[in-house]
Amino acid sequence: MNATTADRRSPRFAHSVALVAEREITTRLRSKSFLITTGILLLLVLGGVIAGGIMSKSVSTTPVAVVSSVSSELSNIPGLEITVVDNRTEAEALVTEGTVDAAVVPSEEGSTIPVTVIAASDAPSSLMQGLGVSPELILLDPSDTSYLLSYLAAFGFGIIFFASGMTFGPMIAQSVVEEKQTRIVEILMSAVPVSALMAGKVIGNSLLAFAQIIAIAVLAIVGLSVTGQAELLALLGAPLLWFVGFFIIGFILLAALFAAVGAMVSRQEDLGTTMTPVTMLIMLPYFAIIFLHDNPVALTIMSYVPFSAPVGMPMRLFLGTAEWWEPLISLAILVITAGLAILLGSRIYNNSLLKVGSRVSWAQAIKG
Amino acid sequence: MLQLDNITKSFGVRPALDGVTFAVRDGRMTGFVGGNGAGKTTTMRILLGVLNADAGEIHLDGKPLGAEQRRRFGYMPEERGLYPKMKVREQLVYLARLHGFTQAAAGRNADSLLEELGLGERRDSTLESLSLGNQQRAQIAASLVHEPEVLVLDEPFSGLDPLAVDTVVEALKQRAASGASVLFSSHQLEIVERLCDDLVIIADGSIRASGEREALRTQHSAPRYAIACSSDLGWLRGEPDITVVELDGGRATFDAAEPAAAQRVLRRALADGDVTSFSPQRASLAQIFREVI
């Protein structure tokens, strides 16, 4: 049973990392709880997209006010619920109080275009497309890029980052503790460098998280276009791509920290205590984004703080309040922070992995 | 040959190892004996690179021991551990691959090893579903699956039933016979005595005795002989250079100042009658152990 030289080679670092990562992934993919959680998350996204589609469709008639003199312009447009009013002032009043989505009024004298559309924040597409000549458009309150939509986007980005962080983070910590608790770690350490062990764990679990987030993004994009919500998609597309980018780096940052705190304890029961500071780093930005998403100053700050940037910056891009260079700077800050977290994390991991028994203190873990 | 020179290690202010020096020779079983806290586990961890020594050198075949060569080591830590929820064969394959084996070769090794250790039927069971004895066998398999050239086993026999001890002893002997160096520690001195070719005794972090088992036994034996014959041995008390330890008719135990004196006693006894036995008394491992620590 002696192996020939072809059967074995001296393993390179990258090879060891890949093996560890592979085991992490296959173990996860076989765990029922992981598959179920992922399924539920995807169903939630799908459900949200479909619900959005149904809601936008169910309002099949768009309430429109029209000044009697130009009411003939609307005669051939389907799906409108027309309220005829006497003059422009009455029409504007109906738009302002929200009774109708838009008002069609005669253009001011001297204009080449016969009609003008007045809407609150955006004009209904069915109306705009139905009018033969593209009308003049007046938005009464253009700044109000729908509070509801921004809230939903904040909530969406936030909950995805939060859910992934809170699912995969503790999972990484647990798999580190498992190796410590079952003492297999000593055998592993005698076979591969400690840094390869940690890198494999972080990369393996991160890849799974990325696969999950990409599945969500694809599902959202496909779902939105299939259910005819292309407008929202156009609005969401670029921020969504940025979100994926920020998510990847932000997740690696968290993964390194979770691996490190996992190494500090010897039993699953003790994990809660050491994990708290890291879970706080996920929870606080999450709640901050949800509560402060309509506060421009707070959002600007949060879009640069590494732990909230993965949610904050895509939010600002979505709201259109960020310059083109801002996500790049924020991403750079995030990358540097992630690099530092990996250094700190592997230091803690190295120093703590063999210390069995009571919880390793932070001072001990960092100083060694 | 694995050579340790002046290995020193302390944990904080507490010294754990102090100038540990010994050799593990190729193709031989070396028993590593010492009380609790004597430094066995620390020494083994340093050998495997799991811990770093404060000072001292380790050489394998004359070259300084590095991570690359350590990949060819098999290790069974004192604290047992494999993945509880992973199938036995799968973990062995994983460990072999971590040591640089291809998937196919790792699979072949795992299969033949599981057969050898009597775990063939349980290859696809998760570790946690195995009996304690079988878990121990799986642990041994984990240290052997990558065909190590040096085996470092911390208490490989603890927790094994006598049948499993025999299986494991057989497996280890076979590895030694095919050229591997085997270093194993144990509290069970009779197993060490039965199994080892060489012996290293450690106490309080320093090596108290090391070398070939038989040489050590001779070295630590008083020049003591036991004789049994048909005639009365009362005359022994008057012999020069002889100290009688025990005397009961035709049976006696005595110390001889020099081997020639013992031979003289034998000749006299033969002249008096039949000698049924005459043997030098060798120290047992337990005696040596108590003497040196």
XYZ file of N, CA and C in Angstrom, chain B residues 12-126:
345
model
N 4.689 30.651 30.512
C 4.802 31.753 31.458
C 6.047 31.520 32.308
N 5.873 31.492 33.624
C 7.046 31.276 34.485
C 7.236 29.796 34.788
N 6.250 28.998 34.417
C 6.317 27.576 34.775
C 7.118 26.802 33.727
N 8.284 26.271 34.120
C 9.050 25.505 33.143
C 8.383 24.163 32.873
N 8.287 23.803 31.594
C 7.628 22.542 31.247
C 8.654 21.518 30.774
N 9.613 21.982 29.976
C 10.657 21.084 29.484
C 12.001 21.760 29.724
N 12.973 20.963 30.157
C 14.271 21.527 30.461
C 15.354 20.672 29.806
N 15.854 21.119 28.680
C 16.950 20.430 28.004
C 16.632 19.000 27.607
N 15.461 18.800 27.039
C 15.063 17.434 26.655
C 15.882 16.972 25.441
N 16.570 15.865 25.592
C 17.415 15.321 24.534
C 17.192 13.816 24.434
N 16.774 13.356 23.272
C 16.713 11.911 23.031
C 16.531 11.664 21.552
N 16.621 10.397 21.163
C 16.503 10.062 19.751
C 15.408 9.023 19.562
N 14.739 9.099 18.403
C 13.776 8.070 18.012
C 14.346 7.437 16.751
N 14.694 6.163 16.822
C 15.393 5.541 15.692
C 14.430 4.923 14.693
N 14.879 4.866 13.449
C 14.050 4.313 12.372
C 13.739 2.845 12.639
N 12.533 2.455 12.297
C 12.176 1.046 12.366
C 12.085 0.510 13.779
N 12.003 1.413 14.734
C 11.933 0.924 16.115
C 10.777 1.573 16.858
N 10.292 0.836 17.845
C 9.231 1.363 18.686
C 9.899 1.973 19.915
N 9.667 3.249 20.112
C 10.258 3.910 21.271
C 9.163 4.267 22.264
N 9.264 3.724 23.461
C 8.276 4.017 24.503
C 8.673 5.284 25.235
N 7.682 6.112 25.508
C 7.934 7.404 26.146
C 7.152 7.390 27.457
N 7.873 7.309 28.563
C 7.219 7.049 29.832
C 7.462 8.194 30.805
N 6.453 8.566 31.525
C 6.597 9.597 32.544
C 5.280 9.800 33.249
N 5.331 10.401 34.424
C 4.108 10.624 35.201
C 3.267 11.715 34.569
N 2.124 11.989 35.169
C 1.284 13.082 34.690
C 2.024 14.403 34.855
N 1.972 15.220 33.826
C 2.614 16.531 33.915
C 4.125 16.477 33.785
N 4.663 15.317 33.387
C 6.117 15.208 33.285
C 6.641 15.933 32.041
N 5.783 16.114 31.047
C 6.209 16.826 29.836
C 6.066 16.013 28.559
N 5.413 14.847 28.650
C 5.281 14.001 27.455
C 4.494 14.701 26.355
N 3.303 15.188 26.733
C 2.438 15.797 25.725
C 3.082 17.047 25.130
N 3.702 17.857 25.998
C 4.369 19.064 25.502
C 5.471 18.691 24.512
N 6.249 17.675 24.843
C 7.317 17.246 23.938
C 6.730 16.825 22.588
N 5.654 16.061 22.652
C 5.060 15.565 21.409
C 4.475 16.708 20.575
N 3.845 17.647 21.272
C 3.291 18.784 20.540
C 4.392 19.591 19.869
N 5.520 19.712 20.531
C 6.640 20.446 19.931
C 7.182 19.675 18.731
N 7.251 18.350 18.877
C 7.695 17.518 17.756
C 6.831 17.744 16.527
N 5.540 17.879 16.757
C 4.595 18.036 15.642
C 4.487 19.473 15.166
N 5.113 20.399 15.887
C 5.029 21.789 15.465
C 3.738 22.458 15.891
N 2.956 21.775 16.709
C 1.727 22.382 17.212
C 2.085 23.449 18.245
N 3.155 23.198 18.982
C 3.725 24.190 19.902
C 5.140 24.510 19.425
N 5.616 25.703 19.769
C 6.998 26.047 19.457
C 7.856 25.929 20.707
N 9.054 25.383 20.557
C 9.971 25.295 21.681
C 10.598 26.667 21.915
N 10.973 26.952 23.176
C 11.677 28.205 23.458
C 13.113 28.096 22.953
N 13.692 26.926 23.105
C 15.066 26.727 22.651
C 15.247 25.260 22.321
N 16.334 24.956 21.615
C 16.613 23.574 21.285
C 16.379 23.287 19.812
N 16.861 22.121 19.383
C 16.768 21.786 17.965
C 16.230 20.376 17.777
N 15.531 20.212 16.671
C 15.075 18.866 16.306
C 15.583 18.585 14.890
N 16.193 17.432 14.715
C 16.673 17.042 13.393
C 16.018 15.738 12.962
N 15.690 15.676 11.678
C 15.216 14.413 11.109
C 16.238 13.997 10.061
N 16.829 12.836 10.261
C 17.877 12.341 9.365
C 18.949 13.402 9.136
N 19.319 14.091 10.213
C 20.412 15.045 10.125
C 20.038 16.437 9.669
N 18.794 16.594 9.154
C 18.393 17.923 8.695
C 17.420 18.545 9.698
N 17.484 19.856 9.866
C 16.547 20.500 10.794
C 15.115 20.201 10.378
N 14.287 19.892 11.373
C 12.910 19.493 11.093
C 12.074 20.706 10.700
N 11.423 20.628 9.547
C 10.573 21.731 9.092
C 9.158 21.276 8.848
N 8.311 22.243 8.505
C 6.887 21.952 8.303
C 6.696 20.897 7.215
N 7.549 20.975 6.190
C 7.424 20.068 5.063
C 7.587 18.617 5.503
N 8.634 18.380 6.328
C 8.872 17.003 6.781
C 7.807 16.553 7.770
N 7.276 17.531 8.511
C 6.256 17.176 9.509
C 4.991 16.644 8.856
N 4.791 16.998 7.575
C 3.625 16.458 6.873
C 3.690 14.936 6.818
N 4.893 14.410 6.938
C 5.053 12.947 6.875
C 4.985 12.323 8.260
N 4.570 13.113 9.225
C 4.399 12.596 10.576
C 2.946 12.168 10.763
N 2.776 11.114 11.545
C 1.425 10.761 11.950
C 1.293 11.123 13.411
N 0.160 11.690 13.765
C 0.031 12.198 15.127
C -1.282 11.756 15.733
N -1.209 11.262 16.934
C -2.426 10.968 17.676
C -2.322 11.767 18.955
N -3.097 12.855 19.047
C -2.978 13.699 20.227
C -3.570 13.029 21.458
N -3.144 13.517 22.606
C -3.651 12.964 23.863
C -5.163 13.139 23.925
N -5.591 14.350 23.537
C -7.024 14.608 23.502
C -7.529 14.100 22.167
N -8.366 13.070 22.206
C -8.841 12.482 20.970
C -9.776 13.429 20.267
N -9.804 13.330 18.968
C -10.778 14.163 18.286
C -10.847 13.936 16.794
N -12.042 13.719 16.320
C -12.331 13.719 14.892
C -13.676 14.415 14.774
N -14.148 14.626 13.548
C -15.453 15.267 13.392
C -16.550 14.276 13.740
N -17.374 14.568 14.749
C -18.374 13.593 15.198
C -19.414 13.279 14.119
N -19.764 14.267 13.312
C -20.861 14.055 12.370
C -20.390 13.683 10.968
N -19.080 13.430 10.842
C -18.566 13.105 9.517
C -18.364 11.595 9.449
N -18.582 11.029 8.261
C -18.416 9.586 8.123
C -16.941 9.215 8.258
N -16.716 8.007 8.815
C -15.356 7.595 9.143
C -14.439 7.640 7.926
N -14.882 7.004 6.851
C -14.023 6.941 5.679
C -13.764 8.341 5.127
N -14.803 9.156 5.146
C -14.680 10.510 4.624
C -13.634 11.323 5.389
N -13.636 11.194 6.717
C -12.644 11.957 7.481
C -11.231 11.477 7.174
N -11.094 10.147 7.014
C -9.752 9.630 6.732
C -9.265 10.162 5.392
N -10.161 10.163 4.417
C -9.797 10.665 3.086
C -9.422 12.149 3.177
N -10.232 12.886 3.924
C -9.958 14.324 4.088
C -8.580 14.555 4.708
N -8.286 13.804 5.776
C -7.001 13.990 6.453
C -5.833 13.608 5.541
N -6.002 12.514 4.798
C -4.930 12.107 3.885
C -4.712 13.176 2.813
N -5.810 13.758 2.346
C -5.671 14.794 1.312
C -5.009 16.039 1.888
N -5.324 16.363 3.130
C -4.646 17.503 3.765
C -3.141 17.258 3.828
N -2.767 15.996 3.934
C -1.341 15.658 3.962
C -0.758 15.553 2.565
N -1.544 15.856 1.557
C -1.001 15.925 0.215
C -1.330 14.755 -0.689
N -2.186 13.844 -0.231
C -2.542 12.715 -1.086
C -3.608 13.122 -2.100
N -3.576 12.448 -3.246
C -4.655 12.676 -4.203
C -5.908 11.985 -3.674
N -7.039 12.392 -4.190
C -8.309 11.812 -3.769
C -8.293 10.285 -3.901
N -7.821 9.801 -5.036
C -7.845 8.366 -5.298
C -6.947 7.609 -4.323
N -5.718 8.110 -4.154
C -4.786 7.434 -3.261
C -5.286 7.494 -1.830
N -5.865 8.613 -1.452
C -6.402 8.757 -0.101
C -7.505 7.739 0.131
N -8.352 7.534 -0.889
C -9.435 6.563 -0.781
C -8.907 5.144 -0.603
N -7.885 4.801 -1.409
C -7.302 3.454 -1.300
C -6.726 3.228 0.095
N -5.967 4.219 0.577
C -5.363 4.076 1.898
C -6.411 3.917 2.980
N -7.459 4.731 2.896
C -8.511 4.688 3.915
C -9.167 3.312 3.920
N -9.460 2.789 2.738
C -10.123 1.488 2.662
C -9.286 0.377 3.270
N -8.001 0.321 2.884
C -7.200 -0.795 3.378
C -6.953 -0.660 4.876
N -6.848 0.570 5.347
C -6.616 0.791 6.770
C -7.845 0.400 7.595
N -9.032 0.731 7.073
C -10.258 0.386 7.790
C -10.408 -1.121 7.894
N -10.037 -1.833 6.801
C -10.055 -3.297 6.858
C -9.095 -3.789 7.928
N -7.889 -3.260 7.874
C -6.832 -3.717 8.777
C -7.242 -3.541 10.239
N -7.911 -2.454 10.535
C -8.268 -2.176 11.921
C -9.654 -2.700 12.289
N -10.246 -3.458 11.382
C -11.532 -4.057 11.694
C -12.691 -3.080 11.681
N -12.559 -2.023 10.877
C -13.639 -1.035 10.820
C -14.324 -1.031 9.455
N -13.965 -2.033 8.626
C -14.445 -2.055 7.251
C -15.945 -1.876 7.113
N -16.689 -2.508 8.032
C -18.142 -2.437 7.897
C -18.716 -1.112 8.347
N -17.931 -0.355 9.103
C -18.444 0.908 9.621
C -17.945 2.121 8.848
N -17.398 1.886 7.664
C -16.742 2.982 6.954
C -17.672 4.156 6.682
N -18.962 3.859 6.474
C -19.882 4.943 6.148
C -20.762 5.361 7.319
N -20.319 4.952 8.532
C -21.041 5.420 9.706
C -20.406 6.723 10.166
N -21.218 7.574 10.773
C -20.617 8.775 11.352
C -19.845 8.366 12.594
